Coordinates of C-alpha atoms and ligand atoms in Angstrom, one line a residue:
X1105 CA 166.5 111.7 66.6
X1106 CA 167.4 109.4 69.4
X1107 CA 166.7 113.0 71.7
X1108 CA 163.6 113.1 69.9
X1109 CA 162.3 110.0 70.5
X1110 CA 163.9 109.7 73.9
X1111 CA 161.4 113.4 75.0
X1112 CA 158.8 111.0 73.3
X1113 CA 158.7 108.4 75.7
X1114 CA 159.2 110.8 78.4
X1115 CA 156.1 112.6 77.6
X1116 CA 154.3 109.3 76.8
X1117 CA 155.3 108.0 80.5
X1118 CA 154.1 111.2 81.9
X1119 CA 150.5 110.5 80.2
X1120 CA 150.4 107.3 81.7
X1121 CA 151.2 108.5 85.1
X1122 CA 148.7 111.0 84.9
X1123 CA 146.3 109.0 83.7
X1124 CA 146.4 106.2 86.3
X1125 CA 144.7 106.4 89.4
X1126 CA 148.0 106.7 92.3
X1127 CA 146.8 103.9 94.1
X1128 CA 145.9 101.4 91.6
X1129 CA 145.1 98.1 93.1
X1130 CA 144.8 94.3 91.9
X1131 CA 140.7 93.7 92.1
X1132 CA 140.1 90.0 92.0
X1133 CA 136.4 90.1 90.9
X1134 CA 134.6 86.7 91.6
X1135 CA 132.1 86.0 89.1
X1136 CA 131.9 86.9 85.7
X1137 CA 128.0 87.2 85.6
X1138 CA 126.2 90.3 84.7
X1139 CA 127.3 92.2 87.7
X1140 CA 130.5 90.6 88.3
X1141 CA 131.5 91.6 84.3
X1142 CA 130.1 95.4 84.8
X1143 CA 132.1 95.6 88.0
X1144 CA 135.2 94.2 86.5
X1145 CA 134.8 96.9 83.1
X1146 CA 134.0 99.4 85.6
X1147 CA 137.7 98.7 87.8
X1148 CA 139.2 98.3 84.5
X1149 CA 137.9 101.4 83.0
X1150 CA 139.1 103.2 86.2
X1151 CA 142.6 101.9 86.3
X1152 CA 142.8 98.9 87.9
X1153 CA 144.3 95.7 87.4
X1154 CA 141.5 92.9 87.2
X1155 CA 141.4 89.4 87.9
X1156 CA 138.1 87.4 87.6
X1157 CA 137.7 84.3 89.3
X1158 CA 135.1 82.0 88.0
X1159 CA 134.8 78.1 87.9
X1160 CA 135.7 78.1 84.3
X1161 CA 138.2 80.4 83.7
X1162 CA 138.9 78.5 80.1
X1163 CA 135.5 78.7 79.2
X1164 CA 134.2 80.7 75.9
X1165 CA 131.6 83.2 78.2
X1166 CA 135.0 83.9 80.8
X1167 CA 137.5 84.8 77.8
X1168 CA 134.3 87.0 76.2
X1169 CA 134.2 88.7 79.7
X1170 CA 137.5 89.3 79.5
X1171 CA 137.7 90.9 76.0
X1172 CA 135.1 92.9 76.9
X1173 CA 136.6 94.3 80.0
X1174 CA 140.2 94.9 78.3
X1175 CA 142.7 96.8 80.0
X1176 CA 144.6 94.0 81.0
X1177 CA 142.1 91.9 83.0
X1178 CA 143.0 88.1 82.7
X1179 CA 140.6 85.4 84.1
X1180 CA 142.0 82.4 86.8
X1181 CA 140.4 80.2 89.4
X1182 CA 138.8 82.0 92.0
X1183 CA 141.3 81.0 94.5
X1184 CA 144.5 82.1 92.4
X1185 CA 142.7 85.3 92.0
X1186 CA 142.3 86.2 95.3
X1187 CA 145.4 85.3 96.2
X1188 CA 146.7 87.5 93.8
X1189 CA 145.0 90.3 94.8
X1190 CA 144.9 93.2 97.3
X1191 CA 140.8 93.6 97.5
X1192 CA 138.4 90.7 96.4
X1193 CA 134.9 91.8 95.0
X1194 CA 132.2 89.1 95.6
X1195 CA 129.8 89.8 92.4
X1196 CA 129.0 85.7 92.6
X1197 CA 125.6 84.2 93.1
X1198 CA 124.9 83.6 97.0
X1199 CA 124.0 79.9 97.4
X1200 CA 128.0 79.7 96.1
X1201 CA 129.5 82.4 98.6
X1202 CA 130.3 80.5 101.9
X1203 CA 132.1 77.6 100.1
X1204 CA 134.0 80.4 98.2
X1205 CA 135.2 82.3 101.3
X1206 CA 135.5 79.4 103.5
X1207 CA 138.0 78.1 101.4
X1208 CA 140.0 80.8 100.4
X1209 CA 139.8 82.3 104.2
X1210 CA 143.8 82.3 104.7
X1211 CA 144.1 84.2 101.2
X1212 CA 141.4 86.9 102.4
X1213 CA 143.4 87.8 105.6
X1214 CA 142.9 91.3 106.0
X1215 CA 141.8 92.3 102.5
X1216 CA 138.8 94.6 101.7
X1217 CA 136.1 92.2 100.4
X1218 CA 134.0 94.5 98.2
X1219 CA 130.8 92.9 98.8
X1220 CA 128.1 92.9 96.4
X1221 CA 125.7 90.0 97.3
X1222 CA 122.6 89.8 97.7
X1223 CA 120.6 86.5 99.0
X1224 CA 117.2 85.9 97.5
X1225 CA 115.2 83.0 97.9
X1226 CA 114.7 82.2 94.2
X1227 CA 112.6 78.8 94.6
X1228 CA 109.9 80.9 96.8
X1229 CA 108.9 83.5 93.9
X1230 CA 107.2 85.4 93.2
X1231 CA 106.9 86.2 97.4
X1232 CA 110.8 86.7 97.7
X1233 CA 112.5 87.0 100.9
X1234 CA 115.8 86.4 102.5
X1235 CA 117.8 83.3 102.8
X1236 CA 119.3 84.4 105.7
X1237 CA 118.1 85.5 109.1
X1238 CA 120.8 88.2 109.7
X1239 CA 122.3 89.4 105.9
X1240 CA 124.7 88.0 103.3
X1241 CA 127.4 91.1 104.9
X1242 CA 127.1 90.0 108.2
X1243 CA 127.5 86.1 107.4
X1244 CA 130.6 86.9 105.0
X1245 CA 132.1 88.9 108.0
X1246 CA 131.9 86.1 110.2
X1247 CA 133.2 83.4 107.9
X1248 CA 136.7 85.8 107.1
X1249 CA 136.6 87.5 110.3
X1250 CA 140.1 88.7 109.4
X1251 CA 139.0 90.5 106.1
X1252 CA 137.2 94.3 106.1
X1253 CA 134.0 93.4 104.6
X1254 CA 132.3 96.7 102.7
X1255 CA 129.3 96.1 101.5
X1256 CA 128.6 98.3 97.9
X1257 CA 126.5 98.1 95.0
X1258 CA 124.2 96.3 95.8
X1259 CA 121.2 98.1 95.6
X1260 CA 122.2 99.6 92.0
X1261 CA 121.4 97.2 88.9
X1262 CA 124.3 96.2 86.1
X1263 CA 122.8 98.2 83.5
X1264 CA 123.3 101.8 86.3
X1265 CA 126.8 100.2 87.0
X1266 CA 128.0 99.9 83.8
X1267 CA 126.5 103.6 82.6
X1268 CA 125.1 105.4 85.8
X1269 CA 124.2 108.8 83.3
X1270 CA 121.0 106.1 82.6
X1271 CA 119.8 106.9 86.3
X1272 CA 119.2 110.8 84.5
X1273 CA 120.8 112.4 87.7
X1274 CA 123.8 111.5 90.4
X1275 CA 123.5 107.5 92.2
X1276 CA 124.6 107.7 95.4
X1277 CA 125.8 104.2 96.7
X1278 CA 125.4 103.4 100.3
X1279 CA 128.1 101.7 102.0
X1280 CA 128.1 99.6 105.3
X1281 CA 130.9 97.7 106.9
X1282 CA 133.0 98.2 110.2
X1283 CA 135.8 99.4 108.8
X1284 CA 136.3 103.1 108.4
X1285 CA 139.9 103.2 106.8
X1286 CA 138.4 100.4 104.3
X1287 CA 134.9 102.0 103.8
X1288 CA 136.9 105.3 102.7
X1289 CA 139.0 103.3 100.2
X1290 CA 135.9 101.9 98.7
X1291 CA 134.4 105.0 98.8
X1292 CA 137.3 106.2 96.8
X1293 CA 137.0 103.4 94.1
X1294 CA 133.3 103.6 93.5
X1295 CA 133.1 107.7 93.1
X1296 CA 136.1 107.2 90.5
X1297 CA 133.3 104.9 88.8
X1298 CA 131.2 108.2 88.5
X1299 CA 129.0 107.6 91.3
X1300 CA 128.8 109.3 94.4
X1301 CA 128.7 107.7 98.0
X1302 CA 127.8 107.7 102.0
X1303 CA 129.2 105.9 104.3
X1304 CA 125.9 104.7 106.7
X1305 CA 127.4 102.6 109.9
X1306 CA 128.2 99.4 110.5
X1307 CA 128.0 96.0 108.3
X1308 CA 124.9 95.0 110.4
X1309 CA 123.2 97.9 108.6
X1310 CA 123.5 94.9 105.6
X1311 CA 120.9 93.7 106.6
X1312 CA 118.8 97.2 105.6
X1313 CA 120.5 97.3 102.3
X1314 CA 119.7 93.5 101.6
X1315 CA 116.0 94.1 102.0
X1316 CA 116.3 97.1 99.8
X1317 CA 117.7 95.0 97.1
X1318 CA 114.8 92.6 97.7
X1319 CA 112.1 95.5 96.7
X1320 CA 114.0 96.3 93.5
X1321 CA 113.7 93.0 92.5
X1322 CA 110.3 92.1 93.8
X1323 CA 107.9 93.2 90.1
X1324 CA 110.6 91.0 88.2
X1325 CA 109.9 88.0 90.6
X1326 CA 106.3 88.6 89.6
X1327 CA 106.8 88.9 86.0
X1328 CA 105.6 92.6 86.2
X1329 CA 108.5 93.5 83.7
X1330 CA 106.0 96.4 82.0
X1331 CA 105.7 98.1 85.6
X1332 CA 109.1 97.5 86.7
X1333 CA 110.5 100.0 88.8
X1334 CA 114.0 102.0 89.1
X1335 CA 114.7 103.6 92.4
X1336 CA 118.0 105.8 93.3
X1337 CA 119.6 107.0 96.2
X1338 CA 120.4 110.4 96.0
X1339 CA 121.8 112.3 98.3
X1340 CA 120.9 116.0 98.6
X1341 CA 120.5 118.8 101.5
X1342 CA 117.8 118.4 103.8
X1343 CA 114.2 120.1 102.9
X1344 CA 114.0 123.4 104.5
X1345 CA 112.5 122.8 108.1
X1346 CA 113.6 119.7 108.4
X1347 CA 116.2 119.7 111.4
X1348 CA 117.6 117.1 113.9
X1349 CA 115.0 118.4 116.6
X1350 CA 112.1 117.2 114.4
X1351 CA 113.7 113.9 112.8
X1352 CA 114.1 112.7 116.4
X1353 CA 110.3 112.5 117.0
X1354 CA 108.2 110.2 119.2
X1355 CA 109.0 107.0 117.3
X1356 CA 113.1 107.5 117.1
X1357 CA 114.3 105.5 119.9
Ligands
NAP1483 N1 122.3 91.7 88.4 C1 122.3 92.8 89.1 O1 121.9 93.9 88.6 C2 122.8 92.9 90.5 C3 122.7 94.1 91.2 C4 123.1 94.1 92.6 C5 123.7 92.9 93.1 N2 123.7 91.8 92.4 C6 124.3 90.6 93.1 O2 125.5 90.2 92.4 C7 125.6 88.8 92.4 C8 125.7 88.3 91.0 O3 124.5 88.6 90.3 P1 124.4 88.5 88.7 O4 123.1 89.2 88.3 O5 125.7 88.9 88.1 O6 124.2 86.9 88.5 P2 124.5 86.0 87.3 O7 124.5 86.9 86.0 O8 123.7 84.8 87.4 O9 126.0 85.6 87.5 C9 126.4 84.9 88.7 C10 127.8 84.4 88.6 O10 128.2 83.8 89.8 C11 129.2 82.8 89.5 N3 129.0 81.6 90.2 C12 129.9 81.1 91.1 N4 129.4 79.9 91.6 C13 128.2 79.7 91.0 C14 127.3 78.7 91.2 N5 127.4 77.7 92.0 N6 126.2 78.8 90.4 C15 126.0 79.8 89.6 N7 126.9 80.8 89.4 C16 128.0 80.8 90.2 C17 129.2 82.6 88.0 O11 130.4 83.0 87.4 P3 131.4 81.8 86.8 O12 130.5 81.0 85.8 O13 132.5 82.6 86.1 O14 131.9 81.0 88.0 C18 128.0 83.4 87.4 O15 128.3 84.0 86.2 C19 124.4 88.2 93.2 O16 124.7 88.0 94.5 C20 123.4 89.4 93.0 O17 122.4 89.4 94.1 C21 123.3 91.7 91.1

């Protein structure tokens, strides 16, 4: 009996090994949002240990979050979670963001921030542009110059995130950052999500990815929510005929 049950737990232990990713990491995911929550299911989902941060971690909406997410995840302060963990997701609104990293700097030390920001103007609608000159990944790289800041996700809405089979084909999610070792890791996390990835260059290439976001966005910031539109990367093998020789044309410099 005690043989039986002892094989039992074996096989049991062996199921949870196999079934958890080998380099499972502690996420702190700041913000408990619409993104922040898909982000923090998705991490769950995928093996990972999550910790929200959020400015009311006893709040009803924070411990709904957390049920929702299940798997383990918890909710604490923003600064206990990132201290806690070994990459930090920023999934919080931007006008909040330097505060947030400026005082938590020490605690980011060379962590991957998985940054998914984006920093709209909201008071100029329905003409939405930047609030920053550069890009929300280049600033948050300054601020925690110590940290490997990857920028991911955000170009893809909550709704793709939490189910990417609603895009009706493969997402590929750009990534930026400077990086390489910490680009690859994200890379890593987000195909595990069920998306697939490509690594572009360097976090000023934010700043690309930013305005990208800002298109998306633009017929809600008009209130054109019938004509709304859905747009995907997806990577794929040249066209025929299209070659290096004939991308570099007259206006490549
Ligand atoms: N929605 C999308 O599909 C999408 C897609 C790509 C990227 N993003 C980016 O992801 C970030 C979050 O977007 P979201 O749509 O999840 O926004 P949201 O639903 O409005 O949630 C934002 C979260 O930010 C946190 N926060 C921290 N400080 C805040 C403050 N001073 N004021 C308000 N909220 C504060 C809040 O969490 P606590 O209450 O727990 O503190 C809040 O739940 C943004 O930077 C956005 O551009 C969103």
């Amino acid at each position: 009996m005690i043989l039986h049950r002892n094989i039992a737990i074996a096989i049991t232990g062996l199921f949870i090994f196999a079934s958890t990713p080998a380099l499972a990491d502690v996420v702190a995911v700041i913000g408990t949002g619409r993104m922040g929550s898909a982000l923090g299911l998705r991490f769950a989902e995928t093996g990972h240990t999550v910790i929200y941060g959020s400015r009311n971690p006893n709040s009803e909406k924070a411990a709904a979050v957390v049920a929702r997410t299940g798997n383990g995840a918890r909710v604490d302060t923003s600064a206990n979670a990132i201290a806690e963990a070994d990459i930090v997701a920023l999934v919080l609104l931007w006008r909040a963001t330097e505060d947030l990293i400026k005082s938590n700097v020490d605690n980011l030390d060379g962590k991957i921030i998985f940054d998914v920001t984006n920093a709209p103007i909201r008071a100029i609608q329905p003409d939405r542009e930047n609030a920053v000159d550069t890009s929300a990944g280049q600033l948050i790289q300054e601020w925690a110059p110590k940290s490997k800041v990857v920028k991911a996700f955000n170009t893809v809405g909550y709704h793709i995130l939490e189910n990417p089979a609603h895009a009706g084909g493969p997402v590929t999610v750009p990534l930026v950052g400077n990086d390489l070792p910490a680009m690859e890791k994200v890379a890593e996390l987000v195909q595990a999500m069920g998306f697939e990835t490509m690594i572009l260059g360097g976090i000023e290439q934010a700043h690309v990815l930013e305005g990208m976001a800002l298109l998306y966005f633009a017929p809600y910031a008009q209130g054109r929510f019938d004509e709304a539109f859905e747009y995907y990367f997806r990577k794929g093998t040249a066209p025929t005929g299209v070659n290096s020789s004939r991308v570099r044309g007259a206006d490549t410099e």
